[in-house]
Amino acid sequence: MKSKLFFLFFICVSTFSCRKIIDSVDSLSKEDIKVEDLKEVKVNNTYTISIPKYMKEMKSLNDDASFEYANLFKETYTIVIDEDKEEFIKTFKDVEIYIDSLSPVENYSNFQISSIQENMKSKEVKELTFKIKNLSSKQYEVHGTTEDNIDVSYLIGFVESDDKMFMLMSWTVDDRYKKYKNTFKMIQNSFKLLKKSEI
């Protein structure tokens, strides 16, 4: 009887351990995604952005976002928030937080990154090289722990157009970030403003 119980215990532990190993390997391997695996989405006759076909529209991620897509199983999320550029500058100047020596996209990104950091217990921020054609743009990696003790990693891009400010935010749990980092970069690099002839 004891030997049977031990055998069952061994099987359960082995199965659990194998599952953990599989999950661990799965989270470490990079996602091999190609341009043809993406689908282009046109948003409000303003911009297009391409995302993996496995991500679906999800309207509950952020009330201010014009674009919200996710895959709950893979725990991958991407949103885009766009704001009126003149209104943003006026508001920042009214409350005396706009720094004239910085560009609009620098003011905007500095404020947004600081706001995100304030809502995390521990955080690490790294600026990356990022360029969207001839538009002023910036990009950051942010790693931190939420108030619910969840380790999260973000790839956040900022783009300035003639009349709008855009924030592109992609994220996942920290142990899956390496796997999806290149996918997130492809998503954000695909961002394109629509010309009047394309609307």
mmCIF file with all atom_site columns, C-alpha atoms in Angstrom:
data_model
loop_
_atom_site.group_PDB
_atom_site.id
_atom_site.type_symbol
_atom_site.label_atom_id
_atom_site.label_alt_id
_atom_site.label_comp_id
_atom_site.label_asym_id
_atom_site.label_entity_id
_atom_site.label_seq_id
_atom_site.pdbx_PDB_ins_code
_atom_site.Cartn_x
_atom_site.Cartn_y
_atom_site.Cartn_z
_atom_site.occupancy
_atom_site.B_iso_or_equiv
_atom_site.pdbx_formal_charge
_atom_site.auth_seq_id
_atom_site.auth_comp_id
_atom_site.auth_asym_id
_atom_site.auth_atom_id
_atom_site.pdbx_PDB_model_num
ATOM 1   C CA . MET A 1 1   ? 0.000   0.000  0.000   1.00 0.00 ? 1   MET A CA 1
ATOM 2   C CA . LYS A 1 2   ? 2.797   2.387  0.965   1.00 0.00 ? 2   LYS A CA 1
ATOM 3   C CA . SER A 1 3   ? 4.658   1.614  -2.242  1.00 0.00 ? 3   SER A CA 1
ATOM 4   C CA . LYS A 1 4   ? 1.534   2.375  -4.317  1.00 0.00 ? 4   LYS A CA 1
ATOM 5   C CA . LEU A 1 5   ? 1.032   5.698  -2.534  1.00 0.00 ? 5   LEU A CA 1
ATOM 6   C CA . PHE A 1 6   ? 4.686   6.589  -3.073  1.00 0.00 ? 6   PHE A CA 1
ATOM 7   C CA . PHE A 1 7   ? 4.387   5.690  -6.763  1.00 0.00 ? 7   PHE A CA 1
ATOM 8   C CA . LEU A 1 8   ? 1.310   7.923  -7.154  1.00 0.00 ? 8   LEU A CA 1
ATOM 9   C CA . PHE A 1 9   ? 3.079   10.740 -5.309  1.00 0.00 ? 9   PHE A CA 1
ATOM 10  C CA . PHE A 1 10  ? 6.131   10.323 -7.561  1.00 0.00 ? 10  PHE A CA 1
ATOM 11  C CA . ILE A 1 11  ? 3.956   10.452 -10.698 1.00 0.00 ? 11  ILE A CA 1
ATOM 12  C CA . CYS A 1 12  ? 2.201   13.615 -9.479  1.00 0.00 ? 12  CYS A CA 1
ATOM 13  C CA . VAL A 1 13  ? 5.469   15.359 -8.600  1.00 0.00 ? 13  VAL A CA 1
ATOM 14  C CA . SER A 1 14  ? 7.082   14.302 -11.879 1.00 0.00 ? 14  SER A CA 1
ATOM 15  C CA . THR A 1 15  ? 4.102   15.543 -13.882 1.00 0.00 ? 15  THR A CA 1
ATOM 16  C CA . PHE A 1 16  ? 4.103   18.855 -12.040 1.00 0.00 ? 16  PHE A CA 1
ATOM 17  C CA . SER A 1 17  ? 7.869   19.237 -12.499 1.00 0.00 ? 17  SER A CA 1
ATOM 18  C CA . CYS A 1 18  ? 7.656   18.465 -16.219 1.00 0.00 ? 18  CYS A CA 1
ATOM 19  C CA . ARG A 1 19  ? 4.869   20.994 -16.602 1.00 0.00 ? 19  ARG A CA 1
ATOM 20  C CA . LYS A 1 20  ? 7.015   23.623 -14.897 1.00 0.00 ? 20  LYS A CA 1
ATOM 21  C CA . ILE A 1 21  ? 9.958   22.789 -17.148 1.00 0.00 ? 21  ILE A CA 1
ATOM 22  C CA . ILE A 1 22  ? 7.786   23.014 -20.281 1.00 0.00 ? 22  ILE A CA 1
ATOM 23  C CA . ASP A 1 23  ? 6.347   26.347 -19.140 1.00 0.00 ? 23  ASP A CA 1
ATOM 24  C CA . SER A 1 24  ? 9.823   27.619 -18.328 1.00 0.00 ? 24  SER A CA 1
ATOM 25  C CA . VAL A 1 25  ? 11.260  26.641 -21.711 1.00 0.00 ? 25  VAL A CA 1
ATOM 26  C CA . ASP A 1 26  ? 8.210   28.066 -23.473 1.00 0.00 ? 26  ASP A CA 1
ATOM 27  C CA . SER A 1 27  ? 8.631   31.417 -21.735 1.00 0.00 ? 27  SER A CA 1
ATOM 28  C CA . LEU A 1 28  ? 12.341  31.625 -22.598 1.00 0.00 ? 28  LEU A CA 1
ATOM 29  C CA . SER A 1 29  ? 12.116  30.784 -26.306 1.00 0.00 ? 29  SER A CA 1
ATOM 30  C CA . LYS A 1 30  ? 11.626  33.774 -28.593 1.00 0.00 ? 30  LYS A CA 1
ATOM 31  C CA . GLU A 1 31  ? 8.508   33.922 -30.705 1.00 0.00 ? 31  GLU A CA 1
ATOM 32  C CA . ASP A 1 32  ? 9.378   33.384 -34.362 1.00 0.00 ? 32  ASP A CA 1
ATOM 33  C CA . ILE A 1 33  ? 6.987   35.787 -36.044 1.00 0.00 ? 33  ILE A CA 1
ATOM 34  C CA . LYS A 1 34  ? 7.163   37.167 -39.571 1.00 0.00 ? 34  LYS A CA 1
ATOM 35  C CA . VAL A 1 35  ? 5.559   40.125 -41.332 1.00 0.00 ? 35  VAL A CA 1
ATOM 36  C CA . GLU A 1 36  ? 3.071   37.802 -43.026 1.00 0.00 ? 36  GLU A CA 1
ATOM 37  C CA . ASP A 1 37  ? 1.882   36.691 -39.569 1.00 0.00 ? 37  ASP A CA 1
ATOM 38  C CA . LEU A 1 38  ? 0.645   40.220 -38.881 1.00 0.00 ? 38  LEU A CA 1
ATOM 39  C CA . LYS A 1 39  ? -2.625  41.896 -39.804 1.00 0.00 ? 39  LYS A CA 1
ATOM 40  C CA . GLU A 1 40  ? -2.940  45.627 -40.416 1.00 0.00 ? 40  GLU A CA 1
ATOM 41  C CA . VAL A 1 41  ? -5.623  47.554 -38.561 1.00 0.00 ? 41  VAL A CA 1
ATOM 42  C CA . LYS A 1 42  ? -6.793  51.023 -39.620 1.00 0.00 ? 42  LYS A CA 1
ATOM 43  C CA . VAL A 1 43  ? -7.824  53.216 -36.683 1.00 0.00 ? 43  VAL A CA 1
ATOM 44  C CA . ASN A 1 44  ? -10.175 56.212 -36.903 1.00 0.00 ? 44  ASN A CA 1
ATOM 45  C CA . ASN A 1 45  ? -8.821  57.215 -40.328 1.00 0.00 ? 45  ASN A CA 1
ATOM 46  C CA . THR A 1 46  ? -5.726  58.429 -38.464 1.00 0.00 ? 46  THR A CA 1
ATOM 47  C CA . TYR A 1 47  ? -3.159  55.630 -38.381 1.00 0.00 ? 47  TYR A CA 1
ATOM 48  C CA . THR A 1 48  ? -2.533  51.957 -39.064 1.00 0.00 ? 48  THR A CA 1
ATOM 49  C CA . ILE A 1 49  ? -0.748  49.441 -36.897 1.00 0.00 ? 49  ILE A CA 1
ATOM 50  C CA . SER A 1 50  ? -0.047  45.747 -37.525 1.00 0.00 ? 50  SER A CA 1
ATOM 51  C CA . ILE A 1 51  ? -0.469  43.055 -34.897 1.00 0.00 ? 51  ILE A CA 1
ATOM 52  C CA . PRO A 1 52  ? -0.186  39.244 -34.739 1.00 0.00 ? 52  PRO A CA 1
ATOM 53  C CA . LYS A 1 53  ? -3.277  37.478 -36.042 1.00 0.00 ? 53  LYS A CA 1
ATOM 54  C CA . TYR A 1 54  ? -3.668  35.736 -32.678 1.00 0.00 ? 54  TYR A CA 1
ATOM 55  C CA . MET A 1 55  ? -4.413  39.059 -30.943 1.00 0.00 ? 55  MET A CA 1
ATOM 56  C CA . LYS A 1 56  ? -8.049  40.143 -30.867 1.00 0.00 ? 56  LYS A CA 1
ATOM 57  C CA . GLU A 1 57  ? -9.763  43.433 -30.138 1.00 0.00 ? 57  GLU A CA 1
ATOM 58  C CA . MET A 1 58  ? -10.493 43.903 -26.433 1.00 0.00 ? 58  MET A CA 1
ATOM 59  C CA . LYS A 1 59  ? -12.386 47.054 -25.527 1.00 0.00 ? 59  LYS A CA 1
ATOM 60  C CA . SER A 1 60  ? -11.782 46.937 -21.771 1.00 0.00 ? 60  SER A CA 1
ATOM 61  C CA . LEU A 1 61  ? -8.017  47.527 -21.516 1.00 0.00 ? 61  LEU A CA 1
ATOM 62  C CA . ASN A 1 62  ? -7.969  51.330 -21.282 1.00 0.00 ? 62  ASN A CA 1
ATOM 63  C CA . ASP A 1 63  ? -10.818 53.862 -21.495 1.00 0.00 ? 63  ASP A CA 1
ATOM 64  C CA . ASP A 1 64  ? -8.614  56.424 -23.262 1.00 0.00 ? 64  ASP A CA 1
ATOM 65  C CA . ALA A 1 65  ? -7.199  54.069 -25.892 1.00 0.00 ? 65  ALA A CA 1
ATOM 66  C CA . SER A 1 66  ? -8.146  54.256 -29.562 1.00 0.00 ? 66  SER A CA 1
ATOM 67  C CA . PHE A 1 67  ? -6.638  50.796 -30.162 1.00 0.00 ? 67  PHE A CA 1
ATOM 68  C CA . GLU A 1 68  ? -6.884  47.800 -27.776 1.00 0.00 ? 68  GLU A CA 1
ATOM 69  C CA . TYR A 1 69  ? -5.806  44.271 -28.737 1.00 0.00 ? 69  TYR A CA 1
ATOM 70  C CA . ALA A 1 70  ? -4.778  41.279 -26.645 1.00 0.00 ? 70  ALA A CA 1
ATOM 71  C CA . ASN A 1 71  ? -4.379  37.538 -26.334 1.00 0.00 ? 71  ASN A CA 1
ATOM 72  C CA . LEU A 1 72  ? -5.298  36.425 -22.822 1.00 0.00 ? 72  LEU A CA 1
ATOM 73  C CA . PHE A 1 73  ? -3.783  32.950 -23.205 1.00 0.00 ? 73  PHE A CA 1
ATOM 74  C CA . LYS A 1 74  ? -0.390  34.343 -24.261 1.00 0.00 ? 74  LYS A CA 1
ATOM 75  C CA . GLU A 1 75  ? -0.781  37.303 -21.868 1.00 0.00 ? 75  GLU A CA 1
ATOM 76  C CA . THR A 1 76  ? 0.157   39.822 -24.562 1.00 0.00 ? 76  THR A CA 1
ATOM 77  C CA . TYR A 1 77  ? -1.443  43.250 -24.722 1.00 0.00 ? 77  TYR A CA 1
ATOM 78  C CA . THR A 1 78  ? -1.103  46.335 -26.930 1.00 0.00 ? 78  THR A CA 1
ATOM 79  C CA . ILE A 1 79  ? -2.892  49.659 -26.770 1.00 0.00 ? 79  ILE A CA 1
ATOM 80  C CA . VAL A 1 80  ? -2.492  53.034 -28.472 1.00 0.00 ? 80  VAL A CA 1
ATOM 81  C CA . ILE A 1 81  ? -3.520  56.298 -26.829 1.00 0.00 ? 81  ILE A CA 1
ATOM 82  C CA . ASP A 1 82  ? -3.625  59.445 -28.952 1.00 0.00 ? 82  ASP A CA 1
ATOM 83  C CA . GLU A 1 83  ? -4.098  62.973 -27.673 1.00 0.00 ? 83  GLU A CA 1
ATOM 84  C CA . ASP A 1 84  ? -4.477  66.392 -29.234 1.00 0.00 ? 84  ASP A CA 1
ATOM 85  C CA . LYS A 1 85  ? -0.998  67.930 -29.365 1.00 0.00 ? 85  LYS A CA 1
ATOM 86  C CA . GLU A 1 86  ? -1.974  71.574 -28.810 1.00 0.00 ? 86  GLU A CA 1
ATOM 87  C CA . GLU A 1 87  ? -4.266  70.660 -25.929 1.00 0.00 ? 87  GLU A CA 1
ATOM 88  C CA . PHE A 1 88  ? -1.534  68.585 -24.285 1.00 0.00 ? 88  PHE A CA 1
ATOM 89  C CA . ILE A 1 89  ? 1.005   71.433 -24.551 1.00 0.00 ? 89  ILE A CA 1
ATOM 90  C CA . LYS A 1 90  ? -1.489  74.025 -23.260 1.00 0.00 ? 90  LYS A CA 1
ATOM 91  C CA . THR A 1 91  ? -2.493  71.836 -20.300 1.00 0.00 ? 91  THR A CA 1
ATOM 92  C CA . PHE A 1 92  ? 1.128   71.175 -19.341 1.00 0.00 ? 92  PHE A CA 1
ATOM 93  C CA . LYS A 1 93  ? 1.962   74.884 -19.586 1.00 0.00 ? 93  LYS A CA 1
ATOM 94  C CA . ASP A 1 94  ? -1.104  75.844 -17.544 1.00 0.00 ? 94  ASP A CA 1
ATOM 95  C CA . VAL A 1 95  ? 0.047   73.626 -14.669 1.00 0.00 ? 95  VAL A CA 1
ATOM 96  C CA . GLU A 1 96  ? 3.671   74.716 -15.213 1.00 0.00 ? 96  GLU A CA 1
ATOM 97  C CA . ILE A 1 97  ? 5.165   71.304 -15.949 1.00 0.00 ? 97  ILE A CA 1
ATOM 98  C CA . TYR A 1 98  ? 6.041   71.897 -19.610 1.00 0.00 ? 98  TYR A CA 1
ATOM 99  C CA . ILE A 1 99  ? 9.795   72.319 -20.158 1.00 0.00 ? 99  ILE A CA 1
ATOM 100 C CA . ASP A 1 100 ? 10.429  74.630 -23.115 1.00 0.00 ? 100 ASP A CA 1
ATOM 101 C CA . SER A 1 101 ? 13.959  73.332 -23.671 1.00 0.00 ? 101 SER A CA 1
ATOM 102 C CA . LEU A 1 102 ? 12.532  69.873 -24.442 1.00 0.00 ? 102 LEU A CA 1
ATOM 103 C CA . SER A 1 103 ? 10.548  68.826 -27.504 1.00 0.00 ? 103 SER A CA 1
ATOM 104 C CA . PRO A 1 104 ? 6.835   67.970 -27.192 1.00 0.00 ? 104 PRO A CA 1
ATOM 105 C CA . VAL A 1 105 ? 7.569   64.230 -27.454 1.00 0.00 ? 105 VAL A CA 1
ATOM 106 C CA . GLU A 1 106 ? 10.227  64.509 -24.730 1.00 0.00 ? 106 GLU A CA 1
ATOM 107 C CA . ASN A 1 107 ? 7.822   66.338 -22.420 1.00 0.00 ? 107 ASN A CA 1
ATOM 108 C CA . TYR A 1 108 ? 5.079   63.823 -23.142 1.00 0.00 ? 108 TYR A CA 1
ATOM 109 C CA . SER A 1 109 ? 7.222   60.703 -22.748 1.00 0.00 ? 109 SER A CA 1
ATOM 110 C CA . ASN A 1 110 ? 8.926   61.957 -19.568 1.00 0.00 ? 110 ASN A CA 1
ATOM 111 C CA . PHE A 1 111 ? 5.557   62.600 -17.945 1.00 0.00 ? 111 PHE A CA 1
ATOM 112 C CA . GLN A 1 112 ? 4.029   59.270 -18.988 1.00 0.00 ? 112 GLN A CA 1
ATOM 113 C CA . ILE A 1 113 ? 7.052   57.200 -17.929 1.00 0.00 ? 113 ILE A CA 1
ATOM 114 C CA . SER A 1 114 ? 7.153   58.979 -14.548 1.00 0.00 ? 114 SER A CA 1
ATOM 115 C CA . SER A 1 115 ? 3.432   58.291 -14.066 1.00 0.00 ? 115 SER A CA 1
ATOM 116 C CA . ILE A 1 116 ? 3.924   54.590 -14.808 1.00 0.00 ? 116 ILE A CA 1
ATOM 117 C CA . GLN A 1 117 ? 6.865   54.407 -12.395 1.00 0.00 ? 117 GLN A CA 1
ATOM 118 C CA . GLU A 1 118 ? 4.825   56.001 -9.618  1.00 0.00 ? 118 GLU A CA 1
ATOM 119 C CA . ASN A 1 119 ? 2.339   53.119 -9.831  1.00 0.00 ? 119 ASN A CA 1
ATOM 120 C CA . MET A 1 120 ? 5.020   50.447 -9.411  1.00 0.00 ? 120 MET A CA 1
ATOM 121 C CA . LYS A 1 121 ? 6.824   49.195 -6.330  1.00 0.00 ? 121 LYS A CA 1
ATOM 122 C CA . SER A 1 122 ? 10.127  48.504 -8.044  1.00 0.00 ? 122 SER A CA 1
ATOM 123 C CA . LYS A 1 123 ? 11.068  49.601 -11.522 1.00 0.00 ? 123 LYS A CA 1
ATOM 124 C CA . GLU A 1 124 ? 13.781  49.699 -14.126 1.00 0.00 ? 124 GLU A CA 1
ATOM 125 C CA . VAL A 1 125 ? 13.637  51.971 -17.182 1.00 0.00 ? 125 VAL A CA 1
ATOM 126 C CA . LYS A 1 126 ? 15.802  51.746 -20.283 1.00 0.00 ? 126 LYS A CA 1
ATOM 127 C CA . GLU A 1 127 ? 15.618  54.030 -23.326 1.00 0.00 ? 127 GLU A CA 1
ATOM 128 C CA . LEU A 1 128 ? 15.876  52.307 -26.713 1.00 0.00 ? 128 LEU A CA 1
ATOM 129 C CA . THR A 1 129 ? 16.603  53.490 -30.248 1.00 0.00 ? 129 THR A CA 1
ATOM 130 C CA . PHE A 1 130 ? 13.313  54.089 -32.057 1.00 0.00 ? 130 PHE A CA 1
ATOM 131 C CA . LYS A 1 131 ? 12.421  55.911 -35.257 1.00 0.00 ? 131 LYS A CA 1
ATOM 132 C CA . ILE A 1 132 ? 9.121   56.076 -37.140 1.00 0.00 ? 132 ILE A CA 1
ATOM 133 C CA . LYS A 1 133 ? 10.058  57.503 -40.547 1.00 0.00 ? 133 LYS A CA 1
ATOM 134 C CA . ASN A 1 134 ? 10.510  61.273 -40.200 1.00 0.00 ? 134 ASN A CA 1
ATOM 135 C CA . LEU A 1 135 ? 8.445   61.617 -37.005 1.00 0.00 ? 135 LEU A CA 1
ATOM 136 C CA . SER A 1 136 ? 9.880   62.568 -33.619 1.00 0.00 ? 136 SER A CA 1
ATOM 137 C CA . SER A 1 137 ? 9.699   59.415 -31.526 1.00 0.00 ? 137 SER A CA 1
ATOM 138 C CA . LYS A 1 138 ? 11.050  57.736 -28.400 1.00 0.00 ? 138 LYS A CA 1
ATOM 139 C CA . GLN A 1 139 ? 10.848  54.223 -26.939 1.00 0.00 ? 139 GLN A CA 1
ATOM 140 C CA . TYR A 1 140 ? 11.434  52.699 -23.510 1.00 0.00 ? 140 TYR A CA 1
ATOM 141 C CA . GLU A 1 141 ? 11.518  49.333 -21.783 1.00 0.00 ? 141 GLU A CA 1
ATOM 142 C CA . VAL A 1 142 ? 9.972   49.392 -18.332 1.00 0.00 ? 142 VAL A CA 1
ATOM 143 C CA . HIS A 1 143 ? 10.244  46.470 -15.907 1.00 0.00 ? 143 HIS A CA 1
ATOM 144 C CA . GLY A 1 144 ? 8.491   46.626 -12.568 1.00 0.00 ? 144 GLY A CA 1
ATOM 145 C CA . THR A 1 145 ? 6.204   45.135 -9.956  1.00 0.00 ? 145 THR A CA 1
ATOM 146 C CA . THR A 1 146 ? 2.581   46.224 -9.716  1.00 0.00 ? 146 THR A CA 1
ATOM 147 C CA . GLU A 1 147 ? 0.718   46.924 -6.485  1.00 0.00 ? 147 GLU A CA 1
ATOM 148 C CA . ASP A 1 148 ? -0.735  43.403 -6.830  1.00 0.00 ? 148 ASP A CA 1
ATOM 149 C CA . ASN A 1 149 ? 2.825   41.967 -6.767  1.00 0.00 ? 149 ASN A CA 1
ATOM 150 C CA . ILE A 1 150 ? 2.798   40.997 -10.447 1.00 0.00 ? 150 ILE A CA 1
ATOM 151 C CA . ASP A 1 151 ? 6.093   41.398 -12.319 1.00 0.00 ? 151 ASP A CA 1
ATOM 152 C CA . VAL A 1 152 ? 5.322   43.141 -15.613 1.00 0.00 ? 152 VAL A CA 1
ATOM 153 C CA . SER A 1 153 ? 7.421   44.350 -18.552 1.00 0.00 ? 153 SER A CA 1
ATOM 154 C CA . TYR A 1 154 ? 6.386   47.064 -21.000 1.00 0.00 ? 154 TYR A CA 1
ATOM 155 C CA . LEU A 1 155 ? 7.631   48.277 -24.356 1.00 0.00 ? 155 LEU A CA 1
ATOM 156 C CA . ILE A 1 156 ? 6.389   51.854 -24.677 1.00 0.00 ? 156 ILE A CA 1
ATOM 157 C CA . GLY A 1 157 ? 6.752   54.015 -27.766 1.00 0.00 ? 157 GLY A CA 1
ATOM 158 C CA . PHE A 1 158 ? 5.935   57.700 -28.180 1.00 0.00 ? 158 PHE A CA 1
ATOM 159 C CA . VAL A 1 159 ? 5.301   59.398 -31.517 1.00 0.00 ? 159 VAL A CA 1
ATOM 160 C CA . GLU A 1 160 ? 4.701   63.077 -32.286 1.00 0.00 ? 160 GLU A CA 1
ATOM 161 C CA . SER A 1 161 ? 2.788   64.133 -35.393 1.00 0.00 ? 161 SER A CA 1
ATOM 162 C CA . ASP A 1 162 ? 1.760   67.614 -36.537 1.00 0.00 ? 162 ASP A CA 1
ATOM 163 C CA . ASP A 1 163 ? -1.406  67.578 -34.463 1.00 0.00 ? 163 ASP A CA 1
ATOM 164 C CA . LYS A 1 164 ? -1.305  64.532 -32.162 1.00 0.00 ? 164 LYS A CA 1
ATOM 165 C CA . MET A 1 165 ? 0.773   62.739 -29.530 1.00 0.00 ? 165 MET A CA 1
ATOM 166 C CA . PHE A 1 166 ? 0.695   58.944 -29.572 1.00 0.00 ? 166 PHE A CA 1
ATOM 167 C CA . MET A 1 167 ? 1.634   56.453 -26.873 1.00 0.00 ? 167 MET A CA 1
ATOM 168 C CA . LEU A 1 168 ? 2.077   52.839 -28.038 1.00 0.00 ? 168 LEU A CA 1
ATOM 169 C CA . MET A 1 169 ? 2.135   50.425 -25.117 1.00 0.00 ? 169 MET A CA 1
ATOM 170 C CA . SER A 1 170 ? 2.773   46.666 -25.354 1.00 0.00 ? 170 SER A CA 1
ATOM 171 C CA . TRP A 1 171 ? 3.176   44.491 -22.270 1.00 0.00 ? 171 TRP A CA 1
ATOM 172 C CA . THR A 1 172 ? 3.230   41.024 -20.777 1.00 0.00 ? 172 THR A CA 1
ATOM 173 C CA . VAL A 1 173 ? 4.261   39.328 -17.544 1.00 0.00 ? 173 VAL A CA 1
ATOM 174 C CA . ASP A 1 174 ? 7.992   39.682 -16.928 1.00 0.00 ? 174 ASP A CA 1
ATOM 175 C CA . ASP A 1 175 ? 8.976   36.035 -17.512 1.00 0.00 ? 175 ASP A CA 1
ATOM 176 C CA . ARG A 1 176 ? 7.428   36.145 -21.009 1.00 0.00 ? 176 ARG A CA 1
ATOM 177 C CA . TYR A 1 177 ? 8.886   39.478 -22.094 1.00 0.00 ? 177 TYR A CA 1
ATOM 178 C CA . LYS A 1 178 ? 12.004  38.041 -23.758 1.00 0.00 ? 178 LYS A CA 1
ATOM 179 C CA . LYS A 1 179 ? 9.782   35.756 -25.807 1.00 0.00 ? 179 LYS A CA 1
ATOM 180 C CA . TYR A 1 180 ? 7.539   38.557 -27.089 1.00 0.00 ? 180 TYR A CA 1
ATOM 181 C CA . LYS A 1 181 ? 9.943   41.520 -27.135 1.00 0.00 ? 181 LYS A CA 1
ATOM 182 C CA . ASN A 1 182 ? 10.682  41.244 -30.873 1.00 0.00 ? 182 ASN A CA 1
ATOM 183 C CA . THR A 1 183 ? 6.965   40.834 -31.585 1.00 0.00 ? 183 THR A CA 1
ATOM 184 C CA . PHE A 1 184 ? 6.231   43.998 -29.617 1.00 0.00 ? 184 PHE A CA 1
ATOM 185 C CA . LYS A 1 185 ? 8.945   45.821 -31.571 1.00 0.00 ? 185 LYS A CA 1
ATOM 186 C CA . MET A 1 186 ? 7.448   44.683 -34.870 1.00 0.00 ? 186 MET A CA 1
ATOM 187 C CA . ILE A 1 187 ? 4.043   45.948 -33.754 1.00 0.00 ? 187 ILE A CA 1
ATOM 188 C CA . GLN A 1 188 ? 5.340   49.381 -32.802 1.00 0.00 ? 188 GLN A CA 1
ATOM 189 C CA . ASN A 1 189 ? 7.622   49.684 -35.838 1.00 0.00 ? 189 ASN A CA 1
ATOM 190 C CA . SER A 1 190 ? 4.578   49.069 -38.061 1.00 0.00 ? 190 SER A CA 1
ATOM 191 C CA . PHE A 1 191 ? 2.845   52.236 -36.799 1.00 0.00 ? 191 PHE A CA 1
ATOM 192 C CA . LYS A 1 192 ? 2.051   54.530 -39.724 1.00 0.00 ? 192 LYS A CA 1
ATOM 193 C CA . LEU A 1 193 ? 0.132   57.782 -40.033 1.00 0.00 ? 193 LEU A CA 1
ATOM 194 C CA . LEU A 1 194 ? -2.441  57.804 -42.797 1.00 0.00 ? 194 LEU A CA 1
ATOM 195 C CA . LYS A 1 195 ? -2.170  60.342 -45.573 1.00 0.00 ? 195 LYS A CA 1
ATOM 196 C CA . LYS A 1 196 ? -5.348  62.073 -46.734 1.00 0.00 ? 196 LYS A CA 1
ATOM 197 C CA . SER A 1 197 ? -5.240  60.017 -49.920 1.00 0.00 ? 197 SER A CA 1
ATOM 198 C CA . GLU A 1 198 ? -5.304  56.813 -47.837 1.00 0.00 ? 198 GLU A CA 1
ATOM 199 C CA . ILE A 1 199 ? -8.338  57.728 -45.747 1.00 0.00 ? 199 ILE A CA 1
#
